[in-house]
PDB file of C-alpha atoms and ligand atoms in Angstrom:
ATOM      1  CA  UNK A 231       4.928  -2.779  17.854  1.00 47.00           C
ATOM      2  CA  UNK A 232       7.969  -0.579  17.468  1.00 50.00           C
ATOM      3  CA  UNK A 233       7.428   2.651  15.611  1.00 56.00           C
ATOM      4  CA  UNK A 234       9.955   3.257  12.915  1.00 59.00           C
ATOM      5  CA  UNK A 235      10.488   6.668  11.452  1.00 60.00           C
ATOM      6  CA  UNK A 236       8.403   6.940   8.307  1.00 69.00           C
ATOM      7  CA  UNK A 237      10.432   6.378   5.187  1.00 73.00           C
ATOM      8  CA  UNK A 238       9.420   9.069   2.773  1.00 72.00           C
ATOM      9  CA  UNK A 239       9.320   8.700  -0.990  1.00 73.00           C
ATOM     10  CA  UNK A 240      12.389   9.267  -3.070  1.00 70.00           C
ATOM     11  CA  UNK A 241      10.655  11.106  -5.871  1.00 70.00           C
ATOM     12  CA  UNK A 242       8.829  14.372  -6.305  1.00 79.00           C
ATOM     13  CA  UNK A 243       5.264  13.269  -7.033  1.00 95.00           C
ATOM     14  CA  UNK A 244       2.949  12.330  -9.868  1.00 97.00           C
ATOM     15  CA  UNK A 245       2.254  15.800 -11.274  1.00 95.00           C
ATOM     16  CA  UNK A 246       4.286  15.492 -14.467  1.00 95.00           C
ATOM     17  CA  UNK A 247       2.770  12.115 -15.357  1.00 97.00           C
ATOM     18  CA  UNK A 248      -0.842  13.250 -15.020  1.00 97.00           C
ATOM     19  CA  UNK A 249      -2.248  14.568 -18.326  1.00 97.00           C
ATOM     20  CA  UNK A 250      -4.022  17.944 -18.104  1.00 96.00           C
ATOM     21  CA  UNK A 251      -7.805  18.101 -18.227  1.00 95.00           C
ATOM     22  CA  UNK A 252      -7.922  14.446 -19.138  1.00 97.00           C
ATOM     23  CA  UNK A 253     -10.906  12.146 -19.193  1.00 97.00           C
ATOM     24  CA  UNK A 254     -10.926   8.949 -17.200  1.00 98.00           C
ATOM     25  CA  UNK A 255      -9.776   6.802 -20.119  1.00 98.00           C
ATOM     26  CA  UNK A 256      -6.772   9.015 -20.720  1.00 98.00           C
ATOM     27  CA  UNK A 257      -5.868   9.042 -17.038  1.00 98.00           C
ATOM     28  CA  UNK A 258      -6.148   5.286 -16.830  1.00 98.00           C
ATOM     29  CA  UNK A 259      -3.920   4.910 -19.897  1.00 98.00           C
ATOM     30  CA  UNK A 260      -1.267   7.263 -18.468  1.00 98.00           C
ATOM     31  CA  UNK A 261      -1.099   5.823 -14.941  1.00 98.00           C
ATOM     32  CA  UNK A 262       1.153   2.804 -15.691  1.00 98.00           C
ATOM     33  CA  UNK A 263       3.965   5.185 -16.677  1.00 97.00           C
ATOM     34  CA  UNK A 264       3.915   7.092 -13.386  1.00 98.00           C
ATOM     35  CA  UNK A 265       7.233   7.313 -11.561  1.00 96.00           C
ATOM     36  CA  UNK A 266       6.072   9.937  -9.077  1.00 96.00           C
ATOM     37  CA  UNK A 267       7.408   7.927  -6.151  1.00 96.00           C
ATOM     38  CA  UNK A 268       9.365   4.688  -5.817  1.00 95.00           C
ATOM     39  CA  UNK A 269       6.373   2.420  -5.114  1.00 97.00           C
ATOM     40  CA  UNK A 270       5.987   1.422  -8.785  1.00 97.00           C
ATOM     41  CA  UNK A 271       9.316  -0.389  -8.622  1.00 96.00           C
ATOM     42  CA  UNK A 272       8.363  -3.344  -6.406  1.00 97.00           C
ATOM     43  CA  UNK A 273       4.655  -3.477  -7.219  1.00 98.00           C
ATOM     44  CA  UNK A 274       3.326  -5.745  -9.968  1.00 98.00           C
ATOM     45  CA  UNK A 275       1.322  -3.002 -11.655  1.00 98.00           C
ATOM     46  CA  UNK A 276      -0.582   0.185 -11.069  1.00 98.00           C
ATOM     47  CA  UNK A 277      -4.108  -0.300  -9.721  1.00 98.00           C
ATOM     48  CA  UNK A 278      -6.182   2.580 -10.986  1.00 98.00           C
ATOM     49  CA  UNK A 279      -9.921   2.529 -10.345  1.00 98.00           C
ATOM     50  CA  UNK A 280     -13.298   1.056 -11.197  1.00 98.00           C
ATOM     51  CA  UNK A 281     -16.323   3.060 -12.268  1.00 98.00           C
ATOM     52  CA  UNK A 282     -17.336   5.654 -14.775  1.00 95.00           C
ATOM     53  CA  UNK A 283     -17.590   9.408 -15.130  1.00 95.00           C
ATOM     54  CA  UNK A 284     -20.760  10.763 -13.621  1.00 93.00           C
ATOM     55  CA  UNK A 285     -20.837   8.245 -10.757  1.00 98.00           C
ATOM     56  CA  UNK A 286     -22.526  10.088  -7.886  1.00 97.00           C
ATOM     57  CA  UNK A 287     -20.299   8.668  -5.145  1.00 98.00           C
ATOM     58  CA  UNK A 288     -16.516   8.589  -5.246  1.00 98.00           C
ATOM     59  CA  UNK A 289     -15.146   6.109  -2.703  1.00 98.00           C
ATOM     60  CA  UNK A 290     -11.478   6.452  -1.836  1.00 98.00           C
ATOM     61  CA  UNK A 291      -9.528   3.634  -0.177  1.00 98.00           C
ATOM     62  CA  UNK A 292      -5.933   3.516   1.016  1.00 98.00           C
ATOM     63  CA  UNK A 293      -3.843   1.603  -1.498  1.00 98.00           C
ATOM     64  CA  UNK A 294      -4.149  -1.680  -3.393  1.00 98.00           C
ATOM     65  CA  UNK A 295      -3.591  -4.802  -1.328  1.00 97.00           C
ATOM     66  CA  UNK A 296      -1.862  -8.023  -2.319  1.00 97.00           C
ATOM     67  CA  UNK A 297      -4.802  -9.323  -4.433  1.00 97.00           C
ATOM     68  CA  UNK A 298      -5.396  -5.983  -6.075  1.00 98.00           C
ATOM     69  CA  UNK A 299      -1.712  -5.724  -6.978  1.00 98.00           C
ATOM     70  CA  UNK A 300      -1.862  -9.096  -8.713  1.00 98.00           C
ATOM     71  CA  UNK A 301      -5.182  -8.529 -10.480  1.00 98.00           C
ATOM     72  CA  UNK A 302      -4.757  -4.843 -11.279  1.00 98.00           C
ATOM     73  CA  UNK A 303      -8.243  -4.011  -9.955  1.00 98.00           C
ATOM     74  CA  UNK A 304      -9.185  -2.139  -6.782  1.00 98.00           C
ATOM     75  CA  UNK A 305     -11.068  -3.850  -3.938  1.00 98.00           C
ATOM     76  CA  UNK A 306     -11.069  -7.394  -5.266  1.00 98.00           C
ATOM     77  CA  UNK A 307      -9.588  -8.942  -2.079  1.00 97.00           C
ATOM     78  CA  UNK A 308     -11.052  -9.476   1.417  1.00 96.00           C
ATOM     79  CA  UNK A 309     -11.604  -5.756   2.120  1.00 97.00           C
ATOM     80  CA  UNK A 310     -13.407  -5.500  -1.206  1.00 98.00           C
ATOM     81  CA  UNK A 311     -15.794  -8.261  -0.210  1.00 97.00           C
ATOM     82  CA  UNK A 312     -16.703  -6.414   2.995  1.00 98.00           C
ATOM     83  CA  UNK A 313     -17.158  -3.207   1.036  1.00 98.00           C
ATOM     84  CA  UNK A 314     -19.430  -4.899  -1.508  1.00 98.00           C
ATOM     85  CA  UNK A 315     -21.493  -6.392   1.310  1.00 98.00           C
ATOM     86  CA  UNK A 316     -21.825  -2.979   2.999  1.00 98.00           C
ATOM     87  CA  UNK A 317     -22.776  -1.189  -0.243  1.00 98.00           C
ATOM     88  CA  UNK A 318     -25.391  -3.837  -0.843  1.00 98.00           C
ATOM     89  CA  UNK A 319     -26.780  -3.469   2.684  1.00 98.00           C
ATOM     90  CA  UNK A 320     -26.913   0.307   2.192  1.00 98.00           C
ATOM     91  CA  UNK A 321     -28.896  -0.201  -1.044  1.00 98.00           C
ATOM     92  CA  UNK A 322     -26.243   1.484  -3.177  1.00 98.00           C
ATOM     93  CA  UNK A 323     -26.073   0.116  -6.717  1.00 96.00           C
ATOM     94  CA  UNK A 324     -22.635  -0.542  -8.186  1.00 93.00           C
ATOM     95  CA  UNK A 325     -23.085   1.859 -11.087  1.00 93.00           C
ATOM     96  CA  UNK A 326     -23.498   4.815  -8.697  1.00 97.00           C
ATOM     97  CA  UNK A 327     -20.020   4.267  -7.307  1.00 98.00           C
ATOM     98  CA  UNK A 328     -16.557   5.203  -8.508  1.00 98.00           C
ATOM     99  CA  UNK A 329     -13.931   3.273  -6.550  1.00 98.00           C
ATOM    100  CA  UNK A 330     -10.321   4.335  -6.234  1.00 98.00           C
ATOM    101  CA  UNK A 331      -7.388   4.566  -3.828  1.00 98.00           C
ATOM    102  CA  UNK A 332      -5.332   7.400  -2.334  1.00 98.00           C
ATOM    103  CA  UNK A 333      -2.153   5.620  -3.457  1.00 98.00           C
ATOM    104  CA  UNK A 334      -2.110   3.601  -6.674  1.00 98.00           C
ATOM    105  CA  UNK A 335       0.755   1.167  -6.075  1.00 98.00           C
ATOM    106  CA  UNK A 336       0.937  -1.551  -3.401  1.00 98.00           C
ATOM    107  CA  UNK A 337       3.426  -0.789  -0.615  1.00 98.00           C
ATOM    108  CA  UNK A 338       4.649  -3.876   1.204  1.00 97.00           C
ATOM    109  CA  UNK A 339       7.513  -5.479   3.025  1.00 97.00           C
ATOM    110  CA  UNK A 340       8.813  -8.872   2.035  1.00 95.00           C
ATOM    111  CA  UNK A 341       9.014 -11.501   4.798  1.00 95.00           C
ATOM    112  CA  UNK A 342      10.204 -14.685   3.206  1.00 94.00           C
ATOM    113  CA  UNK A 343       7.676 -15.481   0.528  1.00 92.00           C
ATOM    114  CA  UNK A 344       4.999 -13.280   2.038  1.00 95.00           C
ATOM    115  CA  UNK A 345       4.303  -9.702   1.182  1.00 97.00           C
ATOM    116  CA  UNK A 346       3.119  -7.768   4.216  1.00 96.00           C
ATOM    117  CA  UNK A 347       1.039  -4.646   3.652  1.00 96.00           C
ATOM    118  CA  UNK A 348       2.801  -1.495   4.756  1.00 96.00           C
ATOM    119  CA  UNK A 349       0.889   1.739   5.226  1.00 96.00           C
ATOM    120  CA  UNK A 350       1.780   4.471   2.746  1.00 96.00           C
ATOM    121  CA  UNK A 351       3.788   7.329   4.261  1.00 95.00           C
ATOM    122  CA  UNK A 352       2.384  10.845   4.177  1.00 94.00           C
ATOM    123  CA  UNK A 353       4.841  11.566   1.364  1.00 94.00           C
ATOM    124  CA  UNK A 354       3.357   8.762  -0.760  1.00 96.00           C
ATOM    125  CA  UNK A 355      -0.132  10.149  -0.245  1.00 97.00           C
ATOM    126  CA  UNK A 356       1.088  13.581  -1.314  1.00 95.00           C
ATOM    127  CA  UNK A 357       3.045  12.169  -4.256  1.00 96.00           C
ATOM    128  CA  UNK A 358       0.035  10.276  -5.595  1.00 97.00           C
ATOM    129  CA  UNK A 359      -2.556  12.977  -4.938  1.00 97.00           C
ATOM    130  CA  UNK A 360      -2.448  14.584  -8.416  1.00 97.00           C
ATOM    131  CA  UNK A 361      -4.083  11.388  -9.745  1.00 98.00           C
ATOM    132  CA  UNK A 362      -6.867  11.656  -7.179  1.00 98.00           C
ATOM    133  CA  UNK A 363      -7.514  15.311  -8.020  1.00 97.00           C
ATOM    134  CA  UNK A 364      -7.588  14.516 -11.755  1.00 97.00           C
ATOM    135  CA  UNK A 365      -9.986  11.610 -11.166  1.00 98.00           C
ATOM    136  CA  UNK A 366     -12.209  13.829  -9.073  1.00 97.00           C
ATOM    137  CA  UNK A 367     -12.370  16.355 -11.910  1.00 97.00           C
ATOM    138  CA  UNK A 368     -13.038  13.687 -14.522  1.00 97.00           C
ATOM    139  CA  UNK A 369     -15.757  11.903 -12.532  1.00 98.00           C
ATOM    140  CA  UNK A 370     -17.388  14.976 -10.960  1.00 97.00           C
ATOM    141  CA  UNK A 371     -19.065  13.089  -8.095  1.00 98.00           C
ATOM    142  CA  UNK A 372     -21.720  14.648  -5.843  1.00 97.00           C
ATOM    143  CA  UNK A 373     -20.144  13.240  -2.667  1.00 98.00           C
ATOM    144  CA  UNK A 374     -16.747  11.804  -1.767  1.00 98.00           C
ATOM    145  CA  UNK A 375     -16.366   9.028   0.817  1.00 98.00           C
ATOM    146  CA  UNK A 376     -12.984   8.617   2.499  1.00 98.00           C
ATOM    147  CA  UNK A 377     -12.447   5.055   3.734  1.00 98.00           C
ATOM    148  CA  UNK A 378     -10.078   5.348   6.694  1.00 98.00           C
ATOM    149  CA  UNK A 379      -7.446   7.822   7.828  1.00 97.00           C
ATOM    150  CA  UNK A 380      -5.138   7.591   4.795  1.00 97.00           C
ATOM    151  CA  UNK A 381      -8.010   8.370   2.454  1.00 98.00           C
ATOM    152  CA  UNK A 382      -9.244  11.145   4.755  1.00 97.00           C
ATOM    153  CA  UNK A 383      -5.853  12.811   4.578  1.00 96.00           C
ATOM    154  CA  UNK A 384      -5.782  12.550   0.806  1.00 96.00           C
ATOM    155  CA  UNK A 385      -9.348  13.781   0.338  1.00 97.00           C
ATOM    156  CA  UNK A 386      -9.385  16.579   2.929  1.00 95.00           C
ATOM    157  CA  UNK A 387      -5.778  17.630   2.389  1.00 93.00           C
ATOM    158  CA  UNK A 388      -5.083  17.479   6.115  1.00 93.00           C
ATOM    159  CA  UNK A 389      -5.052  14.813   8.825  1.00 93.00           C
ATOM    160  CA  UNK A 390      -8.403  13.851  10.356  1.00 94.00           C
ATOM    161  CA  UNK A 391      -9.420  11.360  13.023  1.00 96.00           C
ATOM    162  CA  UNK A 392     -12.024   8.950  11.682  1.00 97.00           C
ATOM    163  CA  UNK A 393     -13.767   8.622  15.066  1.00 96.00           C
ATOM    164  CA  UNK A 394     -14.192  12.382  15.335  1.00 96.00           C
ATOM    165  CA  UNK A 395     -15.289  13.099  11.773  1.00 96.00           C
ATOM    166  CA  UNK A 396     -17.506  10.169  10.790  1.00 97.00           C
ATOM    167  CA  UNK A 397     -21.278  10.235  10.856  1.00 95.00           C
ATOM    168  CA  UNK A 398     -21.738  13.633   9.212  1.00 96.00           C
ATOM    169  CA  UNK A 399     -21.395  15.255   5.846  1.00 97.00           C
ATOM    170  CA  UNK A 400     -18.433  17.626   5.871  1.00 96.00           C
ATOM    171  CA  UNK A 401     -18.917  20.706   3.685  1.00 94.00           C
ATOM    172  CA  UNK A 402     -16.894  21.079   0.483  1.00 91.00           C
ATOM    173  CA  UNK A 403     -13.602  22.705   1.282  1.00 76.00           C
ATOM    174  CA  UNK A 404     -13.208  24.689  -1.903  1.00 66.00           C
ATOM    175  CA  UNK A 405     -10.401  27.178  -1.656  1.00 64.00           C
ATOM    176  CA  UNK A 406      -8.457  24.959   0.743  1.00 77.00           C
ATOM    177  CA  UNK A 407      -6.519  21.773   0.144  1.00 83.00           C
ATOM    178  CA  UNK A 408      -9.556  19.488   0.087  1.00 88.00           C
ATOM    179  CA  UNK A 409     -11.449  18.067  -2.862  1.00 94.00           C
ATOM    180  CA  UNK A 410     -14.332  20.486  -3.484  1.00 93.00           C
ATOM    181  CA  UNK A 411     -17.271  18.192  -2.726  1.00 96.00           C
ATOM    182  CA  UNK A 412     -19.228  17.262   0.392  1.00 97.00           C
ATOM    183  CA  UNK A 413     -17.275  14.491   2.105  1.00 97.00           C
ATOM    184  CA  UNK A 414     -18.114  11.630   4.435  1.00 98.00           C
ATOM    185  CA  UNK A 415     -15.248  10.092   6.388  1.00 98.00           C
ATOM    186  CA  UNK A 416     -15.707   6.542   7.597  1.00 98.00           C
ATOM    187  CA  UNK A 417     -13.696   3.473   8.547  1.00 98.00           C
ATOM    188  CA  UNK A 418     -11.674   1.381   6.144  1.00 98.00           C
ATOM    189  CA  UNK A 419     -13.469  -1.931   5.443  1.00 98.00           C
ATOM    190  CA  UNK A 420     -10.352  -3.904   6.404  1.00 97.00           C
ATOM    191  CA  UNK A 421     -10.715  -2.572   9.972  1.00 98.00           C
ATOM    192  CA  UNK A 422     -13.889  -4.668  10.215  1.00 98.00           C
ATOM    193  CA  UNK A 423     -11.967  -7.792   9.290  1.00 97.00           C
ATOM    194  CA  UNK A 424      -9.675  -7.301  12.262  1.00 97.00           C
ATOM    195  CA  UNK A 425     -12.499  -7.344  14.839  1.00 98.00           C
ATOM    196  CA  UNK A 426     -12.635 -10.800  16.368  1.00 97.00           C
ATOM    197  CA  UNK A 427     -15.719 -10.497  18.521  1.00 98.00           C
ATOM    198  CA  UNK A 428     -18.750 -11.250  16.399  1.00 98.00           C
ATOM    199  CA  UNK A 429     -21.194  -8.811  18.005  1.00 98.00           C
ATOM    200  CA  UNK A 430     -18.630  -6.041  17.886  1.00 98.00           C
ATOM    201  CA  UNK A 431     -17.925  -6.767  14.254  1.00 98.00           C
ATOM    202  CA  UNK A 432     -21.605  -6.675  13.357  1.00 98.00           C
ATOM    203  CA  UNK A 433     -22.075  -3.375  15.186  1.00 98.00           C
ATOM    204  CA  UNK A 434     -19.074  -1.931  13.352  1.00 98.00           C
ATOM    205  CA  UNK A 435     -20.458  -3.151  10.034  1.00 98.00           C
ATOM    206  CA  UNK A 436     -23.838  -1.565  10.802  1.00 98.00           C
ATOM    207  CA  UNK A 437     -22.151   1.765  11.599  1.00 98.00           C
ATOM    208  CA  UNK A 438     -20.179   1.533   8.343  1.00 98.00           C
ATOM    209  CA  UNK A 439     -23.410   0.867   6.411  1.00 98.00           C
ATOM    210  CA  UNK A 440     -24.998   3.913   8.115  1.00 98.00           C
ATOM    211  CA  UNK A 441     -22.109   6.117   6.960  1.00 98.00           C
ATOM    212  CA  UNK A 442     -22.440   4.851   3.387  1.00 98.00           C
ATOM    213  CA  UNK A 443     -26.187   5.457   3.451  1.00 98.00           C
ATOM    214  CA  UNK A 444     -25.614   8.990   4.746  1.00 98.00           C
ATOM    215  CA  UNK A 445     -23.276   9.652   1.828  1.00 98.00           C
ATOM    216  CA  UNK A 446     -25.723   8.169  -0.696  1.00 98.00           C
ATOM    217  CA  UNK A 447     -28.592  10.277   0.668  1.00 98.00           C
ATOM    218  CA  UNK A 448     -26.445  13.405   0.458  1.00 98.00           C
ATOM    219  CA  UNK A 449     -25.585  12.536  -3.160  1.00 97.00           C
ATOM    220  CA  UNK A 450     -29.272  12.499  -4.100  1.00 92.00           C
ATOM    221  CA  UNK A 451     -30.875  10.262  -6.718  1.00 83.00           C
TER     222      UNK A 451
HETATM  223  N1  URA B1576      -7.761  -1.797   0.463  1.00 52.18           N
HETATM  224  C1  URA B1576      -7.784  -0.589  -0.143  1.00 52.18           C
HETATM  225  O1  URA B1576      -7.683   0.446   0.482  1.00 52.18           O
HETATM  226  N2  URA B1576      -7.912  -0.550  -1.433  1.00 52.18           N
HETATM  227  C2  URA B1576      -8.038  -1.645  -2.177  1.00 52.18           C
HETATM  228  O2  URA B1576      -8.149  -1.499  -3.392  1.00 52.18           O
HETATM  229  C3  URA B1576      -8.028  -2.881  -1.526  1.00 52.18           C
HETATM  230  C4  URA B1576      -7.883  -2.938  -0.204  1.00 52.18           C
HETATM  231 FE1  SF4 B1577       2.911   7.269  -9.145  1.00 52.18          FE
HETATM  232 FE2  SF4 B1577       1.229   6.962  -7.132  1.00 52.18          FE
HETATM  233 FE3  SF4 B1577       2.477   4.850  -8.126  1.00 52.18          FE
HETATM  234 FE4  SF4 B1577       3.835   6.600  -6.690  1.00 52.18          FE
HETATM  235  S1  SF4 B1577       2.149   5.293  -5.960  1.00 52.18           S
HETATM  236  S2  SF4 B1577       4.475   5.715  -8.674  1.00 52.18           S
HETATM  237  S3  SF4 B1577       2.846   8.530  -7.295  1.00 52.18           S
HETATM  238  S4  SF4 B1577       0.982   6.123  -9.207  1.00 52.18           S
END
């Protein structure tokens, strides 16, 4: 694969579209108007989140995929099915979880009729981060789980390698760029879908379930 230079967003970020000290309902209502970067232009709609204030675990993904973009709901496509399976295996009930993404609009490239997922650039993560911070404040979770490297960057406020940071509870980084809650970094569920070998895939799923369980235990009852 040839590496292209990252195209950075054309706009300054979501800050001015995010209402101050807003509850989740207010944030959700304001998000469709966001023009904090150019990703709103080609996407079908904003994909905000699922879950309610007081959820003990805040799970952060990368960005909506093709299905999510069409339905307007996070994690309703193939990655969402893997995530639901893993949460179930970890014994984590749906109402304990608040589900969102680092970037709220689908970034893709058109190839003929197909829309191919394109990773958000660092600038998109930064542009969209005011939403994530506002959600964090509105939900007030006990533990944050970053699903994959994009989410880890958004949650911690700096780059982190998943392989080096997973499997433990990172302390809250209050006073720095991170969200001020204990954080567990783990893989993105779509990475499991890309593993062809069955045994390898099952081992990767088991490790993902372990990370989720670790986060749930740290969050308490
Ligand atoms: N992948 C994500 O990161 N988020 C979604 O909502 C769906 C797939
Ligand atoms: Fe706003 Fe985020 Fe959408 Fe960009 S991706 S327009 S910052 S909501």
